PDB file of C-alpha atoms in Angstrom:
ATOM      1  CA  PRO A 149     -30.300   4.279  14.056  1.00 55.00           C
ATOM      2  CA  THR A 150     -27.790   7.100  13.694  1.00 62.00           C
ATOM      3  CA  HIS A 151     -25.215   7.843  16.373  1.00 59.00           C
ATOM      4  CA  ASP A 152     -27.290  10.712  17.815  1.00 65.00           C
ATOM      5  CA  GLY A 153     -30.421   8.535  18.058  1.00 64.00           C
ATOM      6  CA  ARG A 154     -32.517  10.947  15.964  1.00 65.00           C
ATOM      7  CA  GLY A 155     -32.159   9.338  12.580  1.00 67.00           C
ATOM      8  CA  LEU A 156     -32.767   6.034  10.892  1.00 69.00           C
ATOM      9  CA  LEU A 157     -30.934   4.706   7.867  1.00 66.00           C
ATOM     10  CA  LEU A 158     -33.153   2.879   5.371  1.00 67.00           C
ATOM     11  CA  ILE A 159     -31.537   0.722   2.700  1.00 63.00           C
ATOM     12  CA  ALA A 160     -33.518  -0.422  -0.321  1.00 63.00           C
ATOM     13  CA  GLN A 161     -32.812  -1.574  -3.870  1.00 60.00           C
ATOM     14  CA  ASP A 162     -32.637   2.016  -5.174  1.00 61.00           C
ATOM     15  CA  GLY A 163     -30.135   3.135  -2.524  1.00 62.00           C
ATOM     16  CA  ALA A 164     -30.021   4.421   1.041  1.00 64.00           C
ATOM     17  CA  ARG A 165     -32.086   7.186   2.625  1.00 66.00           C
ATOM     18  CA  LEU A 166     -31.603   8.910   5.936  1.00 66.00           C
ATOM     19  CA  MET A 167     -34.793   9.652   7.862  1.00 68.00           C
ATOM     20  CA  ARG A 168     -34.495  12.293  10.610  1.00 69.00           C
ATOM     21  CA  CYS A 169     -36.872  13.105  13.426  1.00 69.00           C
ATOM     22  CA  GLU A 170     -37.122  16.860  14.009  1.00 67.00           C
ATOM     23  CA  VAL A 171     -39.637  18.122  16.598  1.00 63.00           C
ATOM     24  CA  GLY A 172     -41.819  15.023  16.334  1.00 66.00           C
ATOM     25  CA  ALA A 173     -41.917  14.903  12.500  1.00 70.00           C
ATOM     26  CA  TRP A 174     -39.928  12.557  10.293  1.00 71.00           C
ATOM     27  CA  THR A 175     -38.257  13.812   7.128  1.00 70.00           C
ATOM     28  CA  CYS A 176     -36.835  11.540   4.467  1.00 67.00           C
ATOM     29  CA  GLY A 177     -33.690  12.386   2.509  1.00 67.00           C
ATOM     30  CA  GLU A 178     -32.935  11.692  -1.120  1.00 65.00           C
ATOM     31  CA  ALA A 179     -31.798   8.156  -2.049  1.00 61.00           C
ATOM     32  CA  LYS A 180     -28.019   7.816  -2.466  1.00 64.00           C
ATOM     33  CA  PRO A 181     -26.334   4.824  -4.124  1.00 61.00           C
ATOM     34  CA  MET A 182     -24.981   2.102  -1.848  1.00 60.00           C
ATOM     35  CA  PRO A 183     -23.315  -1.230  -2.574  1.00 55.00           C
ATOM     36  CA  ALA A 184     -25.897  -3.477  -4.217  1.00 51.00           C
ATOM     37  CA  GLN A 185     -28.316  -4.910  -1.665  1.00 54.00           C
ATOM     38  CA  SER A 186     -26.417  -3.733   1.411  1.00 55.00           C
ATOM     39  CA  THR A 187     -27.184  -5.959   4.355  1.00 62.00           C
ATOM     40  CA  HIS A 188     -24.316  -5.832   6.842  1.00 69.00           C
ATOM     41  CA  LEU A 189     -24.210  -2.451   8.602  1.00 72.00           C
ATOM     42  CA  THR A 190     -21.592  -1.975  11.299  1.00 78.00           C
ATOM     43  CA  PRO A 191     -20.788   1.257  13.169  1.00 76.00           C
ATOM     44  CA  LEU A 192     -17.176   2.423  13.328  1.00 82.00           C
ATOM     45  CA  PRO A 193     -15.692   4.490  16.167  1.00 79.00           C
ATOM     46  CA  GLY A 194     -16.795   8.067  15.497  1.00 76.00           C
ATOM     47  CA  THR A 195     -19.706   8.558  13.149  1.00 75.00           C
ATOM     48  CA  GLU A 196     -19.082   6.354  10.109  1.00 80.00           C
ATOM     49  CA  LEU A 197     -20.755   3.058   9.192  1.00 79.00           C
ATOM     50  CA  VAL A 198     -19.470   0.126   7.143  1.00 81.00           C
ATOM     51  CA  ALA A 199     -21.848  -1.510   4.671  1.00 77.00           C
ATOM     52  CA  GLY A 200     -21.195  -4.989   3.342  1.00 74.00           C
ATOM     53  CA  SER A 201     -23.597  -6.341   0.765  1.00 65.00           C
ATOM     54  CA  TRP A 202     -25.227  -9.381  -0.757  1.00 59.00           C
ATOM     55  CA  GLY A 203     -23.212  -8.168  -3.723  1.00 67.00           C
ATOM     56  CA  GLU A 204     -19.433  -8.317  -3.583  1.00 78.00           C
ATOM     57  CA  ALA A 205     -18.390  -4.895  -2.231  1.00 82.00           C
ATOM     58  CA  ILE A 206     -17.822  -3.058   1.046  1.00 85.00           C
ATOM     59  CA  ALA A 207     -18.199   0.697   1.597  1.00 83.00           C
ATOM     60  CA  VAL A 208     -17.482   3.051   4.513  1.00 86.00           C
ATOM     61  CA  PHE A 209     -19.838   6.016   4.681  1.00 81.00           C
ATOM     62  CA  ASP A 210     -21.170   8.874   6.789  1.00 80.00           C
ATOM     63  CA  PRO A 211     -24.783   8.077   7.770  1.00 73.00           C
ATOM     64  CA  GLU A 212     -25.726  11.766   7.884  1.00 72.00           C
ATOM     65  CA  THR A 213     -24.632  12.671   4.347  1.00 76.00           C
ATOM     66  CA  LEU A 214     -24.489   9.124   2.914  1.00 75.00           C
ATOM     67  CA  GLU A 215     -21.187  10.123   1.315  1.00 82.00           C
ATOM     68  CA  ARG A 216     -18.731   7.252   0.910  1.00 83.00           C
ATOM     69  CA  ARG A 217     -15.167   7.434   2.171  1.00 88.00           C
ATOM     70  CA  THR A 218     -12.683   7.589  -0.693  1.00 92.00           C
ATOM     71  CA  TRP A 219      -9.269   5.952  -0.639  1.00 93.00           C
ATOM     72  CA  GLY A 220      -6.500   7.180  -2.937  1.00 91.00           C
ATOM     73  CA  GLU A 221      -6.387  10.143  -5.274  1.00 91.00           C
ATOM     74  CA  GLY A 222      -6.873  10.897  -8.953  1.00 90.00           C
ATOM     75  CA  PRO A 223      -7.552   7.962 -11.271  1.00 89.00           C
ATOM     76  CA  GLU A 224      -6.587   5.537  -8.481  1.00 86.00           C
ATOM     77  CA  ALA A 225      -9.356   6.824  -6.151  1.00 91.00           C
ATOM     78  CA  ARG A 226     -12.058   4.347  -5.207  1.00 91.00           C
ATOM     79  CA  ASP A 227     -14.959   4.261  -2.773  1.00 87.00           C
ATOM     80  CA  LEU A 228     -15.573   0.499  -2.630  1.00 86.00           C
ATOM     81  CA  LEU A 229     -13.475  -2.391  -1.328  1.00 89.00           C
ATOM     82  CA  GLU A 230     -13.846  -5.126  -3.901  1.00 89.00           C
ATOM     83  CA  GLY A 231     -12.332  -8.569  -4.330  1.00 89.00           C
ATOM     84  CA  HIS A 232     -14.889 -11.266  -3.595  1.00 90.00           C
ATOM     85  CA  THR A 233     -16.331 -13.013  -6.639  1.00 88.00           C
ATOM     86  CA  GLY A 234     -19.579 -13.996  -4.914  1.00 84.00           C
ATOM     87  CA  ARG A 235     -22.028 -12.440  -2.470  1.00 82.00           C
ATOM     88  CA  LEU A 236     -20.901 -11.655   1.064  1.00 84.00           C
ATOM     89  CA  LEU A 237     -22.063 -14.048   3.767  1.00 83.00           C
ATOM     90  CA  SER A 238     -20.624 -12.476   6.895  1.00 83.00           C
ATOM     91  CA  PHE A 239     -18.738  -9.380   7.843  1.00 85.00           C
ATOM     92  CA  GLU A 240     -17.156  -8.172  11.072  1.00 88.00           C
ATOM     93  CA  VAL A 241     -15.231  -5.058  12.081  1.00 90.00           C
ATOM     94  CA  GLY A 242     -12.511  -5.164  14.746  1.00 90.00           C
ATOM     95  CA  PRO A 243     -12.938  -3.301  18.034  1.00 88.00           C
ATOM     96  CA  GLU A 244     -10.838  -0.295  16.955  1.00 89.00           C
ATOM     97  CA  GLY A 245     -12.517  -0.002  13.560  1.00 89.00           C
ATOM     98  CA  ARG A 246      -9.334  -0.486  11.544  1.00 92.00           C
ATOM     99  CA  LEU A 247      -9.548  -4.163  10.529  1.00 93.00           C
ATOM    100  CA  ALA A 248     -12.528  -5.847   8.927  1.00 91.00           C
ATOM    101  CA  ILE A 249     -12.979  -9.409   7.777  1.00 91.00           C
ATOM    102  CA  SER A 250     -15.492 -10.717   5.257  1.00 90.00           C
ATOM    103  CA  THR A 251     -16.514 -14.144   3.984  1.00 88.00           C
ATOM    104  CA  SER A 252     -18.254 -14.983   0.730  1.00 87.00           C
ATOM    105  CA  VAL A 253     -19.916 -17.759  -1.238  1.00 86.00           C
ATOM    106  CA  ASP A 254     -16.696 -17.804  -3.279  1.00 88.00           C
ATOM    107  CA  HIS A 255     -15.236 -19.860  -0.361  1.00 89.00           C
ATOM    108  CA  SER A 256     -12.839 -17.073   0.582  1.00 91.00           C
ATOM    109  CA  GLY A 257     -12.254 -14.829   3.542  1.00 92.00           C
ATOM    110  CA  ARG A 258     -10.646 -11.428   3.195  1.00 93.00           C
ATOM    111  CA  VAL A 259      -8.983  -9.199   5.771  1.00 95.00           C
ATOM    112  CA  TRP A 260      -9.290  -5.460   5.055  1.00 94.00           C
ATOM    113  CA  ASP A 261      -7.564  -2.358   6.393  1.00 95.00           C
ATOM    114  CA  LEU A 262     -10.436   0.141   6.559  1.00 93.00           C
ATOM    115  CA  GLN A 263      -8.157   3.112   7.241  1.00 92.00           C
ATOM    116  CA  GLU A 264      -5.980   2.545   4.170  1.00 93.00           C
ATOM    117  CA  GLY A 265      -8.688   0.940   2.048  1.00 93.00           C
ATOM    118  CA  ARG A 266      -6.646  -2.088   1.095  1.00 93.00           C
ATOM    119  CA  LEU A 267      -6.766  -5.855   1.179  1.00 95.00           C
ATOM    120  CA  LEU A 268      -4.345  -7.336   3.726  1.00 96.00           C
ATOM    121  CA  ALA A 269      -4.932 -11.064   3.284  1.00 96.00           C
ATOM    122  CA  THR A 270      -7.075 -13.638   1.511  1.00 95.00           C
ATOM    123  CA  PHE A 271      -7.701 -17.169   2.708  1.00 92.00           C
ATOM    124  CA  GLU A 272      -9.851 -20.017   1.449  1.00 89.00           C
ATOM    125  CA  THR A 273     -11.559 -23.073   2.816  1.00 83.00           C
ATOM    126  CA  GLU A 274     -12.102 -26.303   0.932  1.00 74.00           C
ATOM    127  CA  ARG A 275     -15.043 -27.183   3.150  1.00 73.00           C
ATOM    128  CA  GLY A 276     -18.173 -25.209   2.275  1.00 81.00           C
ATOM    129  CA  TRP A 277     -19.064 -21.604   2.976  1.00 85.00           C
ATOM    130  CA  MET A 278     -17.625 -19.742   5.978  1.00 85.00           C
ATOM    131  CA  GLN A 279     -20.187 -18.406   8.439  1.00 79.00           C
ATOM    132  CA  PRO A 280     -20.917 -17.051  10.970  1.00 77.00           C
ATOM    133  CA  LEU A 281     -17.757 -15.083  11.586  1.00 84.00           C
ATOM    134  CA  ARG A 282     -16.483 -13.589  14.873  1.00 91.00           C
ATOM    135  CA  MET A 283     -13.351 -11.680  15.782  1.00 93.00           C
ATOM    136  CA  LEU A 284     -11.729 -12.731  19.055  1.00 94.00           C
ATOM    137  CA  ASP A 285      -8.950 -11.464  21.313  1.00 93.00           C
ATOM    138  CA  GLY A 286      -9.443  -7.788  20.438  1.00 91.00           C
ATOM    139  CA  GLY A 287      -9.322  -8.444  16.689  1.00 92.00           C
ATOM    140  CA  GLN A 288      -6.215 -10.664  16.782  1.00 94.00           C
ATOM    141  CA  ARG A 289      -8.068 -13.808  15.640  1.00 95.00           C
ATOM    142  CA  ALA A 290     -11.152 -14.813  13.675  1.00 93.00           C
ATOM    143  CA  LEU A 291     -13.331 -17.868  14.241  1.00 93.00           C
ATOM    144  CA  TYR A 292     -15.927 -19.218  11.837  1.00 91.00           C
ATOM    145  CA  GLY A 293     -17.723 -22.413  11.020  1.00 90.00           C
ATOM    146  CA  THR A 294     -18.232 -23.888   7.583  1.00 88.00           C
ATOM    147  CA  THR A 295     -21.392 -25.332   6.108  1.00 87.00           C
ATOM    148  CA  GLU A 296     -19.555 -28.682   5.988  1.00 86.00           C
ATOM    149  CA  GLY A 297     -19.158 -28.931   9.781  1.00 88.00           C
ATOM    150  CA  ARG A 298     -15.645 -27.602  10.257  1.00 88.00           C
ATOM    151  CA  ALA A 299     -14.542 -24.779  12.589  1.00 91.00           C
ATOM    152  CA  GLU A 300     -11.461 -22.742  11.708  1.00 92.00           C
ATOM    153  CA  LEU A 301      -9.452 -20.299  13.799  1.00 94.00           C
ATOM    154  CA  ARG A 302      -7.346 -17.755  11.875  1.00 94.00           C
ATOM    155  CA  GLU A 303      -4.672 -15.265  12.895  1.00 95.00           C
ATOM    156  CA  LEU A 304      -5.309 -11.636  11.934  1.00 95.00           C
ATOM    157  CA  PRO A 305      -4.324  -9.733   9.937  1.00 95.00           C
ATOM    158  CA  SER A 306      -2.339 -12.467   8.119  1.00 95.00           C
ATOM    159  CA  GLY A 307      -5.254 -14.914   7.741  1.00 93.00           C
ATOM    160  CA  ARG A 308      -2.946 -17.798   8.698  1.00 95.00           C
ATOM    161  CA  LEU A 309      -4.821 -20.934   9.805  1.00 93.00           C
ATOM    162  CA  ILE A 310      -4.120 -21.615  13.484  1.00 96.00           C
ATOM    163  CA  GLN A 311      -6.441 -24.551  14.037  1.00 94.00           C
ATOM    164  CA  ALA A 312      -9.174 -26.518  12.258  1.00 91.00           C
ATOM    165  CA  ILE A 313     -11.630 -28.767  14.064  1.00 90.00           C
ATOM    166  CA  GLU A 314     -13.793 -31.278  12.235  1.00 87.00           C
ATOM    167  CA  GLY A 315     -17.167 -31.681  13.796  1.00 76.00           C
TER     168      GLY A 315
END
């Protein structure tokens, strides 16, 4: 649902559509491109949403217009945060909407600054895929399990390993 409760965002293979309810009738907007197979939708403070995908990219967009946020200017401008080399498994946004962390089948985790649109840290595990992922302590730490039975606690935004527990 949209922030005002009168719309619904639909994501399909051909893109995203915003459906709005006006006086008891639903209208459907035109499809706009989104990261391939977007699956992880997270609201940010204000009106924007973050979309992570089964692909390898993350986008921040306005659910009303479906326009993506752009970072940078001129030839350096981009509207996707890219870096994983495999599909995203989990994605979480910090409580203030500035930091995000993602994990992928490429055995890496990445810490993102959503305001600046840049990668802050990358970390890897040697023990399977990292999921599910949760931010703790107001976004100061991240906890996840691996598919090989290990739990890891990381400091944010550095990604430094604080503790690993075999289980």
